[in-house]
Coordinates of C-alpha atoms and ligand atoms in Angstrom, one line a residue:
X707 CA 0.0 0.0 0.0
X708 CA 1.3 3.4 -0.8
X709 CA 2.9 5.5 1.9
X710 CA 0.6 8.4 1.3
X711 CA -2.6 6.5 0.8
X712 CA -4.2 7.6 4.1
X713 CA -2.9 11.1 4.5
X714 CA -5.2 12.6 7.1
X715 CA -4.3 16.2 6.9
X716 CA -1.4 18.5 5.9
X717 CA -0.2 21.1 8.3
X718 CA 1.3 24.1 6.6
X719 CA 4.6 24.8 8.3
X720 CA 4.1 27.4 11.0
X721 CA 5.6 30.8 10.2
X722 CA 9.3 30.4 10.8
X723 CA 9.7 30.6 14.5
X724 CA 12.9 28.5 14.6
X725 CA 16.0 30.6 14.2
X726 CA 19.7 30.2 15.0
X727 CA 19.9 33.5 16.7
X728 CA 17.5 33.2 19.5
X729 CA 18.3 31.0 22.6
X730 CA 16.4 27.7 22.5
X731 CA 14.7 27.1 25.8
X732 CA 12.8 24.0 24.7
X733 CA 14.7 21.0 26.0
X734 CA 16.1 22.7 29.1
X735 CA 15.6 20.7 32.3
X736 CA 14.1 22.3 35.4
X737 CA 17.5 23.0 36.8
X738 CA 18.7 24.5 33.6
X739 CA 15.7 26.7 33.3
X740 CA 16.1 28.0 36.8
X741 CA 19.8 28.7 36.0
X742 CA 18.8 30.6 32.9
X743 CA 16.4 32.9 34.7
X744 CA 19.0 33.6 37.4
X745 CA 21.5 34.5 34.6
X746 CA 19.1 37.1 33.2
X747 CA 18.4 38.6 36.6
X748 CA 15.0 37.0 37.2
X749 CA 13.9 34.9 40.2
X750 CA 14.5 31.2 39.9
X751 CA 10.8 30.3 40.3
X752 CA 10.2 31.7 36.8
X753 CA 12.0 28.6 35.6
X754 CA 9.4 26.5 37.2
X755 CA 6.6 28.6 35.6
X756 CA 8.2 28.2 32.1
X757 CA 8.7 24.5 32.7
X758 CA 5.0 24.2 33.4
X759 CA 3.9 26.1 30.4
X760 CA 6.2 24.2 28.0
X761 CA 5.9 20.7 29.3
X762 CA 2.6 20.5 31.0
X763 CA 0.4 23.1 29.1
X764 CA 2.1 22.3 25.7
X765 CA 2.6 26.0 25.1
X766 CA 4.6 27.1 22.1
X767 CA 3.9 30.8 22.6
X768 CA 5.2 33.1 25.3
X769 CA 2.1 35.4 24.9
X770 CA 0.0 32.6 26.4
X771 CA 1.9 32.6 29.7
X772 CA -0.3 34.8 31.7
X773 CA 1.4 34.4 35.1
X774 CA 4.6 36.0 33.6
X775 CA 4.6 39.8 33.5
X776 CA 4.2 41.4 30.1
X777 CA 7.7 42.8 30.2
X778 CA 9.2 39.3 30.8
X779 CA 7.1 37.8 28.1
X780 CA 8.3 40.5 25.7
X781 CA 11.9 39.9 26.8
X782 CA 11.6 36.2 26.3
X783 CA 10.0 36.6 22.9
X784 CA 12.8 38.9 21.7
X785 CA 15.6 36.7 22.9
X786 CA 14.3 33.1 23.1
X787 CA 12.4 30.4 21.3
X788 CA 10.5 27.4 22.5
X789 CA 9.9 25.3 19.4
X790 CA 12.4 23.0 17.6
X791 CA 10.2 21.1 15.2
X792 CA 7.5 21.8 12.7
X793 CA 4.7 19.3 12.3
X794 CA 4.6 18.6 8.5
X795 CA 2.1 15.8 8.1
X796 CA 0.0 13.3 10.1
X797 CA -0.9 10.0 8.4
X798 CA -3.3 7.6 9.9
X799 CA -4.0 3.9 9.3
X800 CA -7.7 3.4 9.3
X801 CA -7.4 -0.3 10.0
X802 CA -5.4 0.0 13.3
X803 CA -5.7 3.7 14.4
X804 CA -1.9 4.1 14.2
X805 CA -0.8 7.6 13.5
X806 CA 2.5 8.7 12.0
X807 CA 3.9 12.2 12.5
X808 CA 6.4 13.7 10.1
X809 CA 8.4 16.6 11.5
X810 CA 10.8 19.1 10.0
X811 CA 13.9 20.3 11.9
X812 CA 15.4 23.8 11.7
X813 CA 18.1 22.4 9.4
X814 CA 15.5 20.8 7.2
X815 CA 15.9 17.2 8.3
X816 CA 12.9 15.0 8.5
X817 CA 12.1 12.8 11.5
X818 CA 9.1 10.6 12.4
X819 CA 7.2 9.5 15.5
X820 CA 4.3 7.0 15.7
X821 CA 1.3 6.6 18.0
X822 CA 0.1 3.0 18.5
X823 CA -3.2 2.8 20.2
X824 CA -4.1 -0.4 22.0
X825 CA -7.1 -1.4 24.1
X826 CA -6.3 0.5 27.3
X827 CA -3.4 2.7 26.2
X828 CA -1.7 4.7 23.5
X829 CA 2.0 4.5 23.0
X830 CA 4.1 7.2 21.4
X831 CA 7.3 5.9 19.7
X832 CA 9.9 8.6 19.5
X833 CA 13.2 9.1 17.6
X834 CA 16.6 10.1 19.0
X835 CA 18.6 10.4 15.9
X836 CA 18.1 11.4 12.2
X837 CA 18.9 8.0 10.7
X838 CA 21.1 5.6 12.6
X839 CA 24.8 4.7 12.3
X840 CA 24.4 1.1 13.5
X841 CA 23.4 -0.5 10.2
X842 CA 21.3 -3.4 11.5
X843 CA 20.6 -5.5 8.4
X844 CA 16.8 -5.7 9.0
X845 CA 16.1 -2.0 9.8
X846 CA 15.1 0.6 7.3
X847 CA 16.5 3.4 9.5
X848 CA 19.9 1.6 9.5
X849 CA 19.8 1.3 5.8
X850 CA 19.0 5.0 5.4
X851 CA 22.3 5.8 7.2
X852 CA 23.1 8.4 9.9
X853 CA 22.7 12.2 9.7
X854 CA 22.9 13.5 13.2
X855 CA 21.8 13.3 16.8
X856 CA 18.6 15.0 17.9
X857 CA 18.8 17.8 20.4
X858 CA 16.9 17.4 23.7
X859 CA 14.3 19.9 22.5
X860 CA 13.8 17.9 19.3
X861 CA 13.3 14.7 21.3
X862 CA 10.8 16.3 23.7
X863 CA 9.0 18.3 21.0
X864 CA 8.0 15.0 19.3
X865 CA 6.0 14.2 22.4
X866 CA 4.7 17.7 22.9
X867 CA 3.5 18.2 19.3
X868 CA 2.0 14.7 19.1
X869 CA 0.3 15.2 22.5
X870 CA -1.2 18.5 21.3
X871 CA -2.7 16.7 18.2
X872 CA -3.7 13.5 19.9
X873 CA -4.7 14.7 23.4
X874 CA -2.1 14.6 26.2
X875 CA -4.4 12.6 28.5
X876 CA -4.8 9.9 25.9
X877 CA -1.1 9.3 25.5
X878 CA -0.1 6.8 28.2
X879 CA 3.2 5.4 27.2
X880 CA 6.5 6.6 25.6
X881 CA 8.9 4.2 23.9
X882 CA 12.3 5.3 22.6
X883 CA 12.0 2.9 19.6
X884 CA 11.8 5.3 16.6
X885 CA 14.7 6.2 14.5
X886 CA 18.2 6.0 16.0
X887 CA 20.0 4.4 18.9
X888 CA 19.1 6.3 22.1
X889 CA 22.2 5.2 24.0
X890 CA 24.5 6.6 21.2
X891 CA 22.8 10.0 21.9
X892 CA 23.2 9.4 25.6
X893 CA 23.4 12.9 27.0
X894 CA 20.4 14.2 25.2
X895 CA 18.4 11.1 25.8
X896 CA 19.1 11.4 29.5
X897 CA 18.0 15.0 29.6
X898 CA 14.8 14.3 27.8
X899 CA 14.1 11.5 30.3
X900 CA 14.8 13.9 33.1
X901 CA 12.2 16.2 31.7
X902 CA 9.6 13.5 31.2
X903 CA 10.2 12.1 34.7
X904 CA 10.5 15.4 36.6
X905 CA 8.3 15.6 39.7
X906 CA 6.7 18.7 38.1
X907 CA 5.8 16.9 34.9
X908 CA 2.2 15.8 34.7
X909 CA 2.1 13.3 31.9
X910 CA 3.4 9.8 31.3
X911 CA 4.6 7.9 34.4
X912 CA 8.1 6.7 34.6
X913 CA 6.9 3.1 34.7
X914 CA 5.5 3.7 31.3
X915 CA 8.6 5.0 29.6
X916 CA 10.9 2.5 27.9
X917 CA 14.2 3.0 26.2
X918 CA 15.2 0.5 23.6
X919 CA 18.8 -0.3 22.8
X920 CA 20.6 -2.6 20.4
X921 CA 23.2 -3.1 23.1
X922 CA 25.7 -0.3 24.1
X923 CA 26.8 -2.1 27.2
X924 CA 28.7 0.7 29.0
X925 CA 25.8 3.0 28.6
X926 CA 23.4 0.4 30.0
X927 CA 25.5 0.6 33.1
X928 CA 25.4 4.4 33.2
X929 CA 21.6 4.4 32.7
X930 CA 21.3 1.9 35.6
X931 CA 23.3 4.3 37.7
X932 CA 21.2 7.3 36.9
X933 CA 18.3 7.7 39.2
X934 CA 15.8 7.8 36.4
X935 CA 14.3 4.4 37.0
X936 CA 12.7 4.0 33.6
X937 CA 12.3 0.7 31.8
X938 CA 14.8 -0.9 29.4
X939 CA 14.2 -3.0 26.3
X940 CA 17.1 -4.9 24.7
X941 CA 17.0 -5.8 21.0
X942 CA 18.2 -9.3 21.3
X943 CA 17.1 -11.1 18.1
X944 CA 19.5 -14.0 18.7
X945 CA 21.2 -15.6 21.7
X946 CA 24.2 -16.5 19.5
X947 CA 27.1 -14.2 19.0
X948 CA 27.8 -15.2 15.4
X949 CA 24.2 -14.6 14.3
X950 CA 24.1 -11.3 16.1
X951 CA 27.3 -10.3 14.4
X952 CA 25.8 -11.1 11.0
X953 CA 22.7 -9.0 11.5
X954 CA 23.8 -6.4 14.0
X955 CA 27.4 -5.1 13.4
X956 CA 27.4 -3.4 16.8
X957 CA 27.7 -6.8 18.4
X958 CA 31.3 -7.0 17.2
X959 CA 32.1 -4.0 19.5
X960 CA 29.8 -4.8 22.4
X961 CA 29.3 -8.6 22.5
X962 CA 26.1 -10.2 23.7
X963 CA 28.1 -11.6 26.7
X964 CA 29.1 -8.0 27.8
X965 CA 25.5 -6.8 27.3
X966 CA 24.0 -9.6 29.3
X967 CA 26.3 -8.6 32.3
X968 CA 25.1 -5.0 31.9
X969 CA 21.5 -6.1 31.7
X970 CA 21.8 -8.1 34.9
X971 CA 23.3 -5.1 36.6
X972 CA 20.5 -2.9 35.3
X973 CA 17.8 -5.3 36.6
X974 CA 19.5 -5.6 40.0
X975 CA 20.1 -1.9 40.4
X976 CA 16.6 -0.7 39.3
X977 CA 14.4 -3.7 40.2
X978 CA 12.9 -3.4 36.7
X979 CA 12.5 -6.4 34.5
X980 CA 14.2 -6.3 31.2
X981 CA 12.1 -6.6 28.0
X982 CA 13.8 -8.7 25.3
X983 CA 12.8 -7.8 21.8
X984 CA 13.1 -10.6 19.3
X985 CA 12.3 -10.0 15.7
X986 CA 11.9 -13.4 13.9
X987 CA 13.7 -14.3 10.7
X988 CA 13.0 -17.5 8.9
X989 CA 15.7 -20.1 9.4
X990 CA 18.0 -17.7 11.3
X991 CA 16.5 -17.4 14.8
X992 CA 13.4 -19.6 14.8
X993 CA 15.1 -23.0 15.3
X994 CA 14.8 -25.5 18.2
X995 CA 18.2 -24.4 19.5
X996 CA 16.9 -20.8 19.7
X997 CA 14.0 -21.9 21.9
X998 CA 16.5 -23.7 24.2
X999 CA 18.9 -20.7 24.4
X1000 CA 16.1 -18.2 24.9
X1001 CA 14.6 -20.2 27.7
X1002 CA 17.9 -20.3 29.4
X1003 CA 18.5 -16.6 29.1
X1004 CA 15.0 -15.6 30.2
X1005 CA 15.5 -17.7 33.3
X1006 CA 18.8 -16.1 34.0
X1007 CA 17.5 -12.5 34.0
X1008 CA 14.1 -11.4 35.3
X1009 CA 12.6 -10.5 32.0
X1010 CA 9.8 -10.8 29.5
X1011 CA 10.1 -11.5 25.8
X1012 CA 8.4 -9.6 23.0
X1013 CA 8.3 -11.5 19.8
X1014 CA 8.1 -9.1 16.8
X1015 CA 7.1 -10.3 13.3
X1016 CA 9.7 -9.0 10.8
X1017 CA 8.4 -6.1 8.9
X1018 CA 9.4 -6.0 5.3
X1019 CA 12.0 -3.4 4.3
X1020 CA 11.7 -4.3 0.6
X1021 CA 10.7 -0.7 -0.1
X1022 CA 14.3 0.3 0.7
X1023 CA 15.7 -2.1 -2.0
X1024 CA 18.4 -3.4 0.2
X1025 CA 21.3 -5.6 -0.9
X1026 CA 23.7 -8.0 0.9
X1027 CA 22.5 -9.8 4.0
X1028 CA 19.4 -7.6 4.2
X1029 CA 18.1 -9.0 0.9
X1030 CA 18.3 -12.5 2.3
X1031 CA 16.1 -11.9 5.4
X1032 CA 12.6 -13.3 5.4
X1033 CA 9.9 -13.3 8.0
X1034 CA 9.1 -16.5 9.9
X1035 CA 5.6 -17.6 8.8
X1036 CA 3.0 -16.5 11.4
X1037 CA 1.9 -20.0 12.4
X1038 CA 5.5 -21.1 13.0
X1039 CA 6.0 -17.9 15.0
X1040 CA 3.0 -18.6 17.2
X1041 CA 4.2 -22.1 17.7
X1042 CA 7.7 -20.8 18.7
X1043 CA 6.0 -18.5 21.3
X1044 CA 3.9 -21.4 22.6
X1045 CA 7.0 -23.6 23.1
X1046 CA 8.6 -20.8 25.1
X1047 CA 5.4 -20.4 27.2
X1048 CA 5.5 -24.1 27.9
X1049 CA 8.9 -23.5 29.4
X1050 CA 7.3 -20.9 31.7
X1051 CA 8.7 -17.9 29.9
X1052 CA 6.6 -14.7 29.7
X1053 CA 6.1 -14.1 26.0
X1054 CA 4.1 -11.5 24.1
X1055 CA 3.7 -11.6 20.4
X1056 CA 3.6 -8.0 19.2
X1057 CA 0.9 -7.4 16.6
X1058 CA 2.5 -5.6 13.8
X1059 CA 0.8 -2.2 13.4
X1060 CA 0.9 0.5 11.0
X1061 CA 2.5 -1.5 8.2
X1062 CA 0.2 0.2 5.7
X1063 CA 1.7 3.6 6.5
X1064 CA 5.3 2.3 6.9
X1065 CA 5.0 3.1 10.6
X1066 CA 5.8 -0.3 12.0
X1067 CA 9.0 -1.1 13.9
X1068 CA 12.1 -0.6 11.8
X1069 CA 10.2 0.9 8.9
X1070 CA 10.9 4.5 9.8
X1071 CA 13.1 6.0 7.2
X1072 CA 12.6 9.3 5.6
X1073 CA 13.6 9.4 2.0
X1074 CA 15.8 12.3 1.1
Ligands
LIG1555 N1 18.0 1.5 18.1 C1 17.1 1.0 19.1 C2 15.7 1.5 19.1 C3 15.1 1.7 17.7 S1 14.7 0.2 16.8 C4 17.1 -0.5 19.0 O1 17.6 -1.0 18.1 O2 16.7 -1.1 20.0 C5 13.3 -0.3 17.6 C6 13.0 -1.8 17.5 O3 12.6 -2.2 16.2 C7 14.2 -2.7 17.8 O4 13.9 -3.8 18.6 C8 14.6 -3.2 16.4 O5 15.3 -4.3 16.5 C9 13.2 -3.4 15.8 N2 13.2 -3.4 14.3 C10 14.1 -2.8 13.5 N3 13.8 -3.1 12.2 C11 12.7 -4.0 12.3 C12 12.0 -4.6 11.2 N4 12.2 -4.4 10.0 N5 10.9 -5.4 11.6 C13 10.7 -5.6 13.0 N6 11.4 -5.0 14.0 C14 12.4 -4.2 13.6
LIG1556 FE1 19.7 1.6 14.6 FE2 17.9 0.3 16.1 FE3 17.7 0.3 13.4 FE4 19.7 -1.0 14.6 S1 17.5 -1.5 14.8 S2 19.9 0.3 12.8 S3 20.2 0.3 16.3 S4 17.5 2.1 14.8

């Protein structure tokens, strides 16, 4: 199905509010905002007020901030800005209710976020990089290559703009599973988490925020040592080093063994179960020995397993290993899941959603 087949509406870009001259306040944490107001000779509590306007009231306009005096609003308007992204299009999938948001950055890069509604929740999937440098063989974002890290403001604005469109109260979960590897943009990812989990932030609870990583072991340790207490998903895909090496080149730098040690540390330190993500490829990771190895690993680490059907990346016309990857047929996938459940492993089979608007896992890739 064509990518534009269900275009819902087109937002004309807002008049250009994003400049390189004005100071960008969107993306500053509470501490940093307080520091900024101190710097300009205003009381620190103004930082708290601005924090509330930007992150709780979804305000993109200083003139709305009625509890700031007119002179401060004017001063802020002259010197600062609080918008990093423009919402370009929203596409929806009538069959599943999935929505895909396309944003434009100030330097004219395109990024995407997706909302996946389920029975009792709606999950926003956000991006942390433009493209991704890690080149996983099954991932459209990897194939598109790497452009740059997103700023804290750009990470947070995906949520704020999507929440404005969709309704903040309806958005219950955030997953860092869009474009890019969050732990390679560690500092900005951490600041965005610190904004989402701040005591002042009324929104998604920290138990409903998940960062997904392909396995940057030293950063998993750092994340465990931060006091953020968010959840971690690990893109496992195989319990065997040689197969991971084939489909995830990053495994040659940080082996599965090293990552497993880091994950054990994360679980012990935070008390939060690890989610293993397991995309299934025919003949590669759907064999009896995979069931055995997965059962062993899931017993070793308090965890649950998410099995993900492989979403086609044929629209990227990939070559090499990528061209050889095929999905495990769905009945075989269900049987695989059942065999694991028989071994007392907690298994979820993720319904693939949004395939018709190329919004499913690993399909995010903006053509340049
Ligand atoms: N870089 C991070 C987060 C973004 S990818 C990571 O790799 O974990 C989010 C999830 O989508 C990962 O589990 C990834 O392995 C999975 N994924 C990527 N391409 C996919 C595809 N074509 N089909 C199904 N899942 C895919
Ligand atoms: Fe990057 Fe994750 Fe895609 Fe791998 S799966 S290329 S780490 S976005």
